[in-house]
Coordinates of C-alpha atoms and ligand atoms in Angstrom, one line a residue:
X934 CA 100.9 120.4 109.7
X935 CA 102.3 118.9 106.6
X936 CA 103.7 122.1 104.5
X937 CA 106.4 120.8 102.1
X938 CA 108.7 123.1 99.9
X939 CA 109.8 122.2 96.5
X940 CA 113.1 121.0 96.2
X941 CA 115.0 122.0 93.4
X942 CA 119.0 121.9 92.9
X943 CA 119.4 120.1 96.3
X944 CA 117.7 123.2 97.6
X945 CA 114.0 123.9 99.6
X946 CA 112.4 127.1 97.5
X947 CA 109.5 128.2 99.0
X948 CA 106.3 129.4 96.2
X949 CA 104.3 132.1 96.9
X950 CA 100.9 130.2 96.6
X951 CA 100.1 127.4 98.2
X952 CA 97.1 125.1 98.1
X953 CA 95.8 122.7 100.8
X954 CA 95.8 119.2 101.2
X955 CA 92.7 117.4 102.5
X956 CA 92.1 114.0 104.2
X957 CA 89.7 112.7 102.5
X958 CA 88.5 110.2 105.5
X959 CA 87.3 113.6 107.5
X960 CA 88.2 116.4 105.3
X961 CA 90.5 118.0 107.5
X962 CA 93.3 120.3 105.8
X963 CA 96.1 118.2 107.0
X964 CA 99.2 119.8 105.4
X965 CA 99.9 121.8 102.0
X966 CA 101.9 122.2 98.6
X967 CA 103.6 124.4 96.8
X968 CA 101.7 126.0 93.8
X969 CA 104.8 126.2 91.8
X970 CA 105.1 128.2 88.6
X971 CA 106.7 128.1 84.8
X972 CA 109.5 129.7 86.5
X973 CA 110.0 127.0 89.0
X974 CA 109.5 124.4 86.3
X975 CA 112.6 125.9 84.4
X976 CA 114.4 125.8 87.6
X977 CA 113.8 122.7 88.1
X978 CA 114.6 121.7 84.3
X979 CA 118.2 123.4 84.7
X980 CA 119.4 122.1 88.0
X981 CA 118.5 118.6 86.1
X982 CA 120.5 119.1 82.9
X983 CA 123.3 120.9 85.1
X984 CA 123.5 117.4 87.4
X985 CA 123.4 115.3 84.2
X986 CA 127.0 115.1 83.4
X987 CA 128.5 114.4 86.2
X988 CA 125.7 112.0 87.6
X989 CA 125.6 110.2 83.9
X990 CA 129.8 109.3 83.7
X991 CA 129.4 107.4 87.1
X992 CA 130.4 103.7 86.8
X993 CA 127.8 101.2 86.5
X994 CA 128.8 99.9 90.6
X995 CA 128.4 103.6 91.5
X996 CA 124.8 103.8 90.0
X997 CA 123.5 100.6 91.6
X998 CA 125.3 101.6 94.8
X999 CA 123.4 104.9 94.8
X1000 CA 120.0 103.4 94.0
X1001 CA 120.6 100.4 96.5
X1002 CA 121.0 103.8 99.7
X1003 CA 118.2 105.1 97.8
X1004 CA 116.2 102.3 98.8
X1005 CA 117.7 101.6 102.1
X1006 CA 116.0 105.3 102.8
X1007 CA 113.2 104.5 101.3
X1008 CA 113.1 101.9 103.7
X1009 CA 114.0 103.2 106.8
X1010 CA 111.4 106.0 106.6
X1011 CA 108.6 103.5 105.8
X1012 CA 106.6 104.0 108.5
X1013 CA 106.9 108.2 108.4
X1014 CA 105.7 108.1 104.8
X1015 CA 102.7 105.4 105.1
X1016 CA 101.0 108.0 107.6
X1017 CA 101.4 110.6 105.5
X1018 CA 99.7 108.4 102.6
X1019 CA 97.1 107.7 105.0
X1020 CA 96.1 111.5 105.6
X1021 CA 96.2 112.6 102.2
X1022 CA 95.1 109.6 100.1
X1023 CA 92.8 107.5 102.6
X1024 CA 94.0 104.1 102.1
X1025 CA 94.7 102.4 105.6
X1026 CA 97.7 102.1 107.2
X1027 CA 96.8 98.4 107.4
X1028 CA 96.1 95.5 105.2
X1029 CA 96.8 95.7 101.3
X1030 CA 97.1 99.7 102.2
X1031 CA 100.0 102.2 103.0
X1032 CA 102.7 100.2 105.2
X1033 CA 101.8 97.5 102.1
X1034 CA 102.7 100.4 99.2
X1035 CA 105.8 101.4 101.4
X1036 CA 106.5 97.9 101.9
X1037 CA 106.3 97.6 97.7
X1038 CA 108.2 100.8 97.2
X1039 CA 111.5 99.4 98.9
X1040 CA 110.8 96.2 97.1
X1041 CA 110.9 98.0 93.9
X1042 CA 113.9 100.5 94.6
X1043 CA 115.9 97.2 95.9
X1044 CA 115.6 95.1 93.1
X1045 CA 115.8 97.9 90.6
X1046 CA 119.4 99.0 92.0
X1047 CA 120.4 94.9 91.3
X1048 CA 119.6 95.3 87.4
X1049 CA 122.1 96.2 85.3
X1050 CA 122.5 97.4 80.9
X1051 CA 125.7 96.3 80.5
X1052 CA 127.3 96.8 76.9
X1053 CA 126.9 94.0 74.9
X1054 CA 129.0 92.5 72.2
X1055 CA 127.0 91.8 68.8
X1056 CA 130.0 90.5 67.1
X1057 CA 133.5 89.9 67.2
X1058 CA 135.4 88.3 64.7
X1059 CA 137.2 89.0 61.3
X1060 CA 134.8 91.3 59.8
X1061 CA 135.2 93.5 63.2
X1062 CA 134.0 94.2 66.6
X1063 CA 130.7 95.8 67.3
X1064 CA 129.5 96.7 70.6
X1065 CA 125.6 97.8 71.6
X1066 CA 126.0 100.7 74.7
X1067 CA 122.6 101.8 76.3
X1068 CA 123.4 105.9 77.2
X1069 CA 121.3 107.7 79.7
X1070 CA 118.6 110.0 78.0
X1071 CA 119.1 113.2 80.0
X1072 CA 116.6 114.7 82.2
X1073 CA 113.6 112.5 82.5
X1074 CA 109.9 114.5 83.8
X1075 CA 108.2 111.9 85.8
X1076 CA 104.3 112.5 86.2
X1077 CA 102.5 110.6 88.6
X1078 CA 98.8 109.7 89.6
X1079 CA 96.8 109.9 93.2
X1080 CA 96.2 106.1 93.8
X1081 CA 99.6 104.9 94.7
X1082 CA 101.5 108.0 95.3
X1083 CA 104.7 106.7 96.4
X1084 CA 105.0 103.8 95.1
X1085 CA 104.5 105.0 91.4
X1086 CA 106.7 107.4 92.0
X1087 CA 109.4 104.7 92.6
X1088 CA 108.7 103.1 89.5
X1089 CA 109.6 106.0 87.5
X1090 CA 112.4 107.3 89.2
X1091 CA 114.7 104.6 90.1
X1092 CA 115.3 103.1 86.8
X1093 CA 115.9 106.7 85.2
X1094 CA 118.5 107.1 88.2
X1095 CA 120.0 103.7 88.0
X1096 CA 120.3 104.5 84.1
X1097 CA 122.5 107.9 84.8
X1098 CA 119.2 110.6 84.2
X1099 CA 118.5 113.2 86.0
X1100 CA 115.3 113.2 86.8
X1101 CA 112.0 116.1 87.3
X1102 CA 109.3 114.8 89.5
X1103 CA 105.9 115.7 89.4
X1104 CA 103.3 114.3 91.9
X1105 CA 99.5 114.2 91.6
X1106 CA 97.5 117.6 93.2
X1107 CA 95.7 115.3 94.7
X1108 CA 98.8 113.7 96.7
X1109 CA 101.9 115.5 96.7
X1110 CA 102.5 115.6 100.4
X1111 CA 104.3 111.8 100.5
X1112 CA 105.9 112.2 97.3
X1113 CA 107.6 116.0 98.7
X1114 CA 108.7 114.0 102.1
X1115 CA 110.1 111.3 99.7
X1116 CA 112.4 113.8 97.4
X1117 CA 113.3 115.5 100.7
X1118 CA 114.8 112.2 102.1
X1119 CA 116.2 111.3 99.0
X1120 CA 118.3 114.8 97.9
X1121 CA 120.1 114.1 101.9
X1122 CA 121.7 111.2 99.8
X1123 CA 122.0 112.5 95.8
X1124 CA 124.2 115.7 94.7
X1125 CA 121.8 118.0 94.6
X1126 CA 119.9 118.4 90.8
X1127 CA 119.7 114.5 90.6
X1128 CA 115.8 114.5 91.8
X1129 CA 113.7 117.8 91.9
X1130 CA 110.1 117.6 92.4
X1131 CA 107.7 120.7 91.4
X1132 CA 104.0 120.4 92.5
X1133 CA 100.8 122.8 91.4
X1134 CA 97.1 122.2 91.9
X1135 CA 96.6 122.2 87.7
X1136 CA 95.0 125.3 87.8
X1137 CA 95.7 127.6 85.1
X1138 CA 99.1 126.1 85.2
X1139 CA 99.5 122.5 84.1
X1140 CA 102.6 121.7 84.8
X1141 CA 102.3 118.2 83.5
X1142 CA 101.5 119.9 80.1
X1143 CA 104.3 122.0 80.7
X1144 CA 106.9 119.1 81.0
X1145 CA 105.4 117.2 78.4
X1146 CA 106.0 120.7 75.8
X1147 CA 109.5 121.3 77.7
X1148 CA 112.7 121.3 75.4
X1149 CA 114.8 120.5 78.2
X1150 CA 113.1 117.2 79.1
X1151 CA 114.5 114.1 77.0
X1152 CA 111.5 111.3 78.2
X1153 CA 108.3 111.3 79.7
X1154 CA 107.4 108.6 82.2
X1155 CA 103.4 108.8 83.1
X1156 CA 101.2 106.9 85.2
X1157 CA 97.6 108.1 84.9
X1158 CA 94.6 108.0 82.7
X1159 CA 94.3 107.4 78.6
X1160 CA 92.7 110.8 78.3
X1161 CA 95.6 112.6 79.8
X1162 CA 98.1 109.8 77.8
X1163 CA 96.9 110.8 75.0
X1164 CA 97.5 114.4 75.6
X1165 CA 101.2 113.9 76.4
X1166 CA 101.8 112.1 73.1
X1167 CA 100.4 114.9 71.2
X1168 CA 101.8 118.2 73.0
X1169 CA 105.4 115.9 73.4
X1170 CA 105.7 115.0 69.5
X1171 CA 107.4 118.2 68.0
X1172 CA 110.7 117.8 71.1
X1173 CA 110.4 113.7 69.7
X1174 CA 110.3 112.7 73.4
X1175 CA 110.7 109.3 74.4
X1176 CA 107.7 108.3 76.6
X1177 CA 106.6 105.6 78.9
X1178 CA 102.8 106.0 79.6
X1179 CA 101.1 103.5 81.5
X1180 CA 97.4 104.8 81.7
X1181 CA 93.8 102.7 82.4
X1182 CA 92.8 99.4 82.5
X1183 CA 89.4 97.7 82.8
X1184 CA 90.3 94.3 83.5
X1185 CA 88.0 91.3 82.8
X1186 CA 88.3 88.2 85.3
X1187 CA 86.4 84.9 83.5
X1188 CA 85.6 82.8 86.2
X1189 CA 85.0 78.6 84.6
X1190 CA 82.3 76.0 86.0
X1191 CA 84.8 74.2 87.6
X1192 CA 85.7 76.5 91.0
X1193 CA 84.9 76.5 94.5
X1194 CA 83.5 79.4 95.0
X1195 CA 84.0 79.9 98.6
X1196 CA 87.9 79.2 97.9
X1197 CA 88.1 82.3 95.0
X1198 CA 86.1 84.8 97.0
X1199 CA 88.9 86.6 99.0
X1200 CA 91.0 86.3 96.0
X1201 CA 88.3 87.9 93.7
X1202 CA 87.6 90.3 96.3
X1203 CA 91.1 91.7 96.6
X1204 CA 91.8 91.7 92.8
X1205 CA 88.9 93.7 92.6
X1206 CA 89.2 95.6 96.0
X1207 CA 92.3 96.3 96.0
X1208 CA 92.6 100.3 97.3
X1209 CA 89.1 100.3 96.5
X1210 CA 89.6 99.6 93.1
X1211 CA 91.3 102.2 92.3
X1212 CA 94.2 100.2 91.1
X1213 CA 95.1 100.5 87.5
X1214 CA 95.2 96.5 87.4
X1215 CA 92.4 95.4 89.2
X1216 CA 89.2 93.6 88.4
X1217 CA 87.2 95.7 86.8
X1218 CA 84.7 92.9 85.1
X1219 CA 83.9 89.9 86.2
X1220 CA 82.6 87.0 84.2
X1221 CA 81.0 84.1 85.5
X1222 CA 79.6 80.9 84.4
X1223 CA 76.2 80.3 84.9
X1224 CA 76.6 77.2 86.8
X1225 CA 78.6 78.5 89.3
X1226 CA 77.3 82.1 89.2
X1227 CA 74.9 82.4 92.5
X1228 CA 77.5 80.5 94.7
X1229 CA 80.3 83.1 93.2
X1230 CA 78.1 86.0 93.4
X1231 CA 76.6 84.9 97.4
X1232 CA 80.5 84.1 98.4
X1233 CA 81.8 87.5 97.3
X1234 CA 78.8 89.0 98.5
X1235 CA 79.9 87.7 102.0
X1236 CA 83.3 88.7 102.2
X1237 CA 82.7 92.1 101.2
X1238 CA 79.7 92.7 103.8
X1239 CA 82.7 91.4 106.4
X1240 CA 85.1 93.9 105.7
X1241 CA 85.9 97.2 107.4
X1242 CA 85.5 100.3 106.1
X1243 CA 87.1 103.7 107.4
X1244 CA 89.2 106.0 108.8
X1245 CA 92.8 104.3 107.4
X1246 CA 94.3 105.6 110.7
X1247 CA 92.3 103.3 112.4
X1248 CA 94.1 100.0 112.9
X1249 CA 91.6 97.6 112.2
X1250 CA 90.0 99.1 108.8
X1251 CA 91.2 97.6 105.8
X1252 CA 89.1 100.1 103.1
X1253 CA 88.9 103.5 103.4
X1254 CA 87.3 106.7 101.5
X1255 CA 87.4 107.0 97.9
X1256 CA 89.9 109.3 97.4
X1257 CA 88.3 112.7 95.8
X1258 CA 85.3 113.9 95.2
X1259 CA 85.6 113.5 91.1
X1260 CA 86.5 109.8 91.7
X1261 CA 83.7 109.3 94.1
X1262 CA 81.0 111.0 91.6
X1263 CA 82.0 108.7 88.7
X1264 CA 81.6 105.7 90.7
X1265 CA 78.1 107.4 92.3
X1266 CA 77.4 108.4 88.1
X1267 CA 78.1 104.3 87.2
X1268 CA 76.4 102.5 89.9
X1269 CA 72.6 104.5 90.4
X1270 CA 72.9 103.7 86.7
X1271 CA 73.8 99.9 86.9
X1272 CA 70.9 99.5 90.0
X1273 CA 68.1 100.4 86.9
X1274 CA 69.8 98.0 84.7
X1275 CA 70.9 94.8 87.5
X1276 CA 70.6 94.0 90.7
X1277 CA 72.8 95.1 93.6
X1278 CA 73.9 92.2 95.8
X1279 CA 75.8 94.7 98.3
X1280 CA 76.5 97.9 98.7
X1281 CA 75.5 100.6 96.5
X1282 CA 74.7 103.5 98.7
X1283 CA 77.4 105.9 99.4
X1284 CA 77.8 106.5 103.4
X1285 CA 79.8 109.5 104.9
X1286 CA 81.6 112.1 102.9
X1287 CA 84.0 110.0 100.4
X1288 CA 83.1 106.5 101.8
X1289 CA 81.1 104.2 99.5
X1290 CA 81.1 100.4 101.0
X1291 CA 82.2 97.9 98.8
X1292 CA 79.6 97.0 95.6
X1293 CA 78.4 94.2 93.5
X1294 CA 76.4 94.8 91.1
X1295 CA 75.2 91.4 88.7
X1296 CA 72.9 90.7 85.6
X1297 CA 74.8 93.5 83.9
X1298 CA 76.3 92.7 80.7
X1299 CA 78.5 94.6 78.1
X1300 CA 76.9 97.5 76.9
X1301 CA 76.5 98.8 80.1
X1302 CA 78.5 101.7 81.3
X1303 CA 79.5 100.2 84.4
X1304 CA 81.0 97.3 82.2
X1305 CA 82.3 99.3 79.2
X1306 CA 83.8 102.5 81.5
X1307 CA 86.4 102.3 83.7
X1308 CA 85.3 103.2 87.3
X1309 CA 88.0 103.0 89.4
X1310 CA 86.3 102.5 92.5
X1311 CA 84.6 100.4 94.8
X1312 CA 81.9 98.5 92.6
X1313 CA 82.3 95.6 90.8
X1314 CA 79.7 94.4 87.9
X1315 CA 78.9 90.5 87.6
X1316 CA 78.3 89.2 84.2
X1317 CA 76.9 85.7 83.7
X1318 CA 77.8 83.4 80.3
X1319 CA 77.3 80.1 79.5
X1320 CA 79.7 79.7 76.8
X1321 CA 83.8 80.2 77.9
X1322 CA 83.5 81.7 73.8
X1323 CA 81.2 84.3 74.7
X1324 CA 83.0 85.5 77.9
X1325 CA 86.4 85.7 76.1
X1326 CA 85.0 87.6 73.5
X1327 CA 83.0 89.9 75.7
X1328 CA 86.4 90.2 77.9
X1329 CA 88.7 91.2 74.8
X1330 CA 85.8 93.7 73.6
X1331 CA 87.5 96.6 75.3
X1332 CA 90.0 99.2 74.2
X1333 CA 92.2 98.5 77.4
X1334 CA 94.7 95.8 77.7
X1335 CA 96.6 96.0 81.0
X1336 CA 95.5 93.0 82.9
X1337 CA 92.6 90.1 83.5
X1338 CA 92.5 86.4 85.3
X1339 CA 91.2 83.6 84.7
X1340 CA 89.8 81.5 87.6
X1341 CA 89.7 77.7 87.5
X1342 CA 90.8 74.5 89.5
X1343 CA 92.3 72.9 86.2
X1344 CA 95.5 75.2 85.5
X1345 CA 96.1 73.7 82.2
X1346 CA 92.4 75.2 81.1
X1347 CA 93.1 78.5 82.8
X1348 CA 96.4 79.1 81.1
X1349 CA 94.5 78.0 77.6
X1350 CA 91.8 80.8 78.3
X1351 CA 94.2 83.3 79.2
X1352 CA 96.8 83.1 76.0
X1353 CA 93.6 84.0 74.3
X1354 CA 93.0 87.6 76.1
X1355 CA 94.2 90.3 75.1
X1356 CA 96.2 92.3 78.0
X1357 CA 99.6 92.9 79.1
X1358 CA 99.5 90.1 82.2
X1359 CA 97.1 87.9 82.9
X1360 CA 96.8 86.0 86.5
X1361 CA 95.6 82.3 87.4
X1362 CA 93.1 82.6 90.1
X1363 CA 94.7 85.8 91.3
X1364 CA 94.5 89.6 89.7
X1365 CA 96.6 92.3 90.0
X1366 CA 99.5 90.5 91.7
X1367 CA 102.7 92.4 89.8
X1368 CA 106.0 91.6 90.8
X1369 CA 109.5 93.7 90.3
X1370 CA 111.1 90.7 88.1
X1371 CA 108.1 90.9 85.6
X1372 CA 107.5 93.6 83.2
X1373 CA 104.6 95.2 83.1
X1374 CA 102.5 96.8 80.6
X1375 CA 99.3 96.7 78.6
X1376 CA 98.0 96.1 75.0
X1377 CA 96.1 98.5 72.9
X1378 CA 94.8 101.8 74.9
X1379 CA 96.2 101.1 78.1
X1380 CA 100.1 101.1 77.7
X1381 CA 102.9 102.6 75.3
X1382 CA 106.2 100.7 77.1
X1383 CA 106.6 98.8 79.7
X1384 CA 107.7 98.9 83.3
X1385 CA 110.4 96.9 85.7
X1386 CA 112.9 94.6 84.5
X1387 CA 115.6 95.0 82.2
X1388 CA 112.9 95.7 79.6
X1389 CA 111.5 98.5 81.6
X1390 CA 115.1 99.6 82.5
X1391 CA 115.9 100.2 78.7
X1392 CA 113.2 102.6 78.1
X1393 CA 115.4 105.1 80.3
X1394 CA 118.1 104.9 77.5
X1395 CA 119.1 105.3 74.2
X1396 CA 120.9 102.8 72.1
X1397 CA 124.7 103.4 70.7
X1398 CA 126.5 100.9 68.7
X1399 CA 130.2 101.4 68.0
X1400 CA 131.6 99.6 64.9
X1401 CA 135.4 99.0 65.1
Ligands
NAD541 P1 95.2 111.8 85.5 O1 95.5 111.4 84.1 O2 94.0 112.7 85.7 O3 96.4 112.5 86.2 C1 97.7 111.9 86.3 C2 98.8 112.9 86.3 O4 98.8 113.7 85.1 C3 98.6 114.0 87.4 O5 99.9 114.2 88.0 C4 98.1 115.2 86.7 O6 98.4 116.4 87.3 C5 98.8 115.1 85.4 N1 98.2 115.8 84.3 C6 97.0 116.4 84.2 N2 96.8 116.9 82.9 C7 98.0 116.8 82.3 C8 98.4 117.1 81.0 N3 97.6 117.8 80.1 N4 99.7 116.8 80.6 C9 100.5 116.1 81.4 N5 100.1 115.7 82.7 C10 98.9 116.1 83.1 O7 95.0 110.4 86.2 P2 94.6 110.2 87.8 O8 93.2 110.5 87.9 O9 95.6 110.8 88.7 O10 94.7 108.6 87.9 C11 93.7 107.7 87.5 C12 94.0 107.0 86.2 O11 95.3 106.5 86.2 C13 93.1 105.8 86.0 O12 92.7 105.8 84.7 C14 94.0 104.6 86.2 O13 93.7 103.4 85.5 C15 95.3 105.2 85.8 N6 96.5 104.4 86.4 C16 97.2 103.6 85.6 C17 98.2 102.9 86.1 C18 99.0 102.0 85.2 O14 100.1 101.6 85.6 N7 98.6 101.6 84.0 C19 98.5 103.0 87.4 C20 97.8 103.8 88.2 C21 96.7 104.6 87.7

């Protein structure tokens, strides 16, 4: 069994509840977390600020050479933490799923120890020098979501290390077991207080809420839905928090007359697919000209019928459940809706426990729920236009911003119709494809910050100028 303690102040501390961990592939218990408390929060919240000093006045080399063993664990444990992925978040072991997160995570953690805030000289000259420092926050609460566990996890924390923060980690109910092995790995490297993580099943304790109230915690970084966002901002805005919150998308992909449909439809399948859509950026709309819609629609149709679904454990499986039961009844809810509005071209019955194959769903249009909702989850709705007008307007008629494509065999076109949508990235016949050297974040509802790069980095600090 996988029973995890928290670790706070370098230390394991053992709570006195505990709640249990489920695969969702069979619904076997397969491990369990701490139910941790207020109390344990404040622990956690001390040993933080008590490691802030001495972790924040290390050099610049020391910092990057901490992060860089950081990764190297991260690395050499890759294997170890992509099973436990698989058992508690479903996602296979193979294809785009768990060895592919790991494989991300150490991608991330390496090229975050390489970036670097160094001071920066705004002038120098007669009328005196001036000098722009970037200074570490303090302790940052990291709060993270179900769908990519570890890697998420990652994001948030190595940058607020690499920046001299302490840091307070708190994983998803729904997958803390990864994210527990992670810190443990991690504290054998960092003086103890560096990283704590606290984990409850958001009972009548949220400790999210918690963190986001907490006076001893200087930033929040959050990956998760607007709803909860939302929340953050409001219960964080009397302690003036700083906050990165990277919450939903529902990403439109316009697909012009001008494609070979048999060439885009493992590429649309994936950007749409991708940990069966439960990916903030993935395709979540798909547009498609009427010329080439029943060629699009019969392609895609194919390549998803080919595709394995099940148990990630299994080597061969490439999908697997949908994570939890309140995921899999919203994407249930959105699709026997969309079958009395469109037709279904695959898919669209749920099979065993959480599994629901892969679903297309076309002659929907906006309006619908299964357009206008994000479902985060396995089924895709097809809408045709006829004018590239329409479908951009249609596309940017969303509060989300994080991501959409455009697909085309002229690039020049493409990048034309994407400067004209309205989202954070925007991909040429691919979706979803971020990258460490890129930042990421969305327009309107779905982002407030960014992510990765030096612009991501910079989030973790606050600015100091000395005159003189
Ligand atoms: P969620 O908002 O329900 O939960 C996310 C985290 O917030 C969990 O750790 C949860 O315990 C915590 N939380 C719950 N209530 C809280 C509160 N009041 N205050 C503070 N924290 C609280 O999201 P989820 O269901 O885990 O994830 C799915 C959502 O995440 C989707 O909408 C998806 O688009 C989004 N997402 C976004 C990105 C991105 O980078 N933009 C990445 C992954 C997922």
């Amino acid at each position: 069994m996988n029973d995890f303690d928290l670790i706070i102040g370098g230390e394991r501390h053992s709570a006195s509840r505990r709640f249990p961990i489920a695969n969702p592939a069979t619904g076997d218990v397969i491990g369990s977390a701490p139910d941790a408390t207020l109390a344990d929060l404040d622990r956690a919240v001390d040993a933080a600020r008590r490691a802030f000093p001495a972790w924040s006045s290390r050099s610049d080399e020391d910092l990057a050479a901490m992060t860089q063993a950081v990764a190297d664990a991260i690395g050499s444990h890759g294997e170890e933490l992509a099973r436990l992925l698989t058992l508690e978040q479903g996602k296979p072991l193979n294809g785009l799923g768990s060895r592919w997160e790991m494989g991300g995570a150490k991608a991330w953690a390496d090229y975050t120890a390489t970036l670097s805030l160094p001071p920066k000289v705004l002038q120098d000259g007669e009328a005196g020098r001036v000098v722009m420092h970037r200074r570490p926050l303090g302790v940052v609460g990291s709060i993270t979501p179900w769908n990519f566990p570890v890697m998420i996890a990652v994001w948030h924390v190595l940058p607020a290390l690499r920046t001299g923060n302490t840091v307070v980690l708190k994983p998803s109910p729904f997958t803390p077991l990864a994210t527990l092995r992670l810190v443990e790995i991690v504290n054998e490297i960092l003086p103890p207080g560096v990283l704590n993580i606290v984990t409850s099943r958001d009972g009548e304790t949220n400790l999210g809420a918690a963190m986001a109230a907490h006076p001893g915690i200087r930033k929040i970084v959050f990956t998760g839905s607007c709803a909860t966002g939302q929340r953050i901002m409001q219960t964080a805005a009397p302690t003036m928090k700083r906050l990165t919150l990277e919450m939903g998308g529902n990403d439109a992909g316009i697909v012009l007359p001008d494609v070979d449909a048999k060439a885009i439809a493992e590429g649309l399948f994936w950007g749409a697919f991708l940990n069966n859509g439960q990916t903030c950026a993935a395709m979540k709309r798909l547009y498609v000209h009427v010329s080439v819609h029943d060629d699009v629609c019969a392609a895609l149709a194919a390549y998803a019928e080919a595709v394995p679904v099940g148990d990630g454990l299994v080597e061969t499986n490439v999908l697997g459940p949908v994570q939890n039961r309140m995921q899999f009844d919203k994407v249930k809810r959105l699709v026997d809706d969309a079958k009395t509005r469109g037709t279904v071209l695959t898919g669209g019955e749920p099979s065993d426990g959480l599994f629901f194959r892969p679903t297309l769903v076309a002659g929907l249009r906006n309006g619908d729920p299964l357009v206008d909702e994000e479902q985060f989850g396995p089924a895709l709705p097809v809408i045709v236009y006829s004018d590239v007008e329409d479908a951009i307007r249609a596309a940017n008629d969303s509060e989300n911003g994080l991501g959409g494509s455009v697909w085309s065999s002229d690039t020049e076109r493409a990048q034309h119709v994407a400067r004209r949508m309205e989202c954070g990235s925007v991909w040429i016949n691919k979706h979803g494809a971020i990258q460490p050297n890129a930042p990421f974040g969305g327009v309107k509802a779905s982002s407030f910050g960014v992510e990765f790069t030096e612009e991501g980095l910079a989030e973790y600090t606050d600015i100091q100028v000395v005159f003189g």
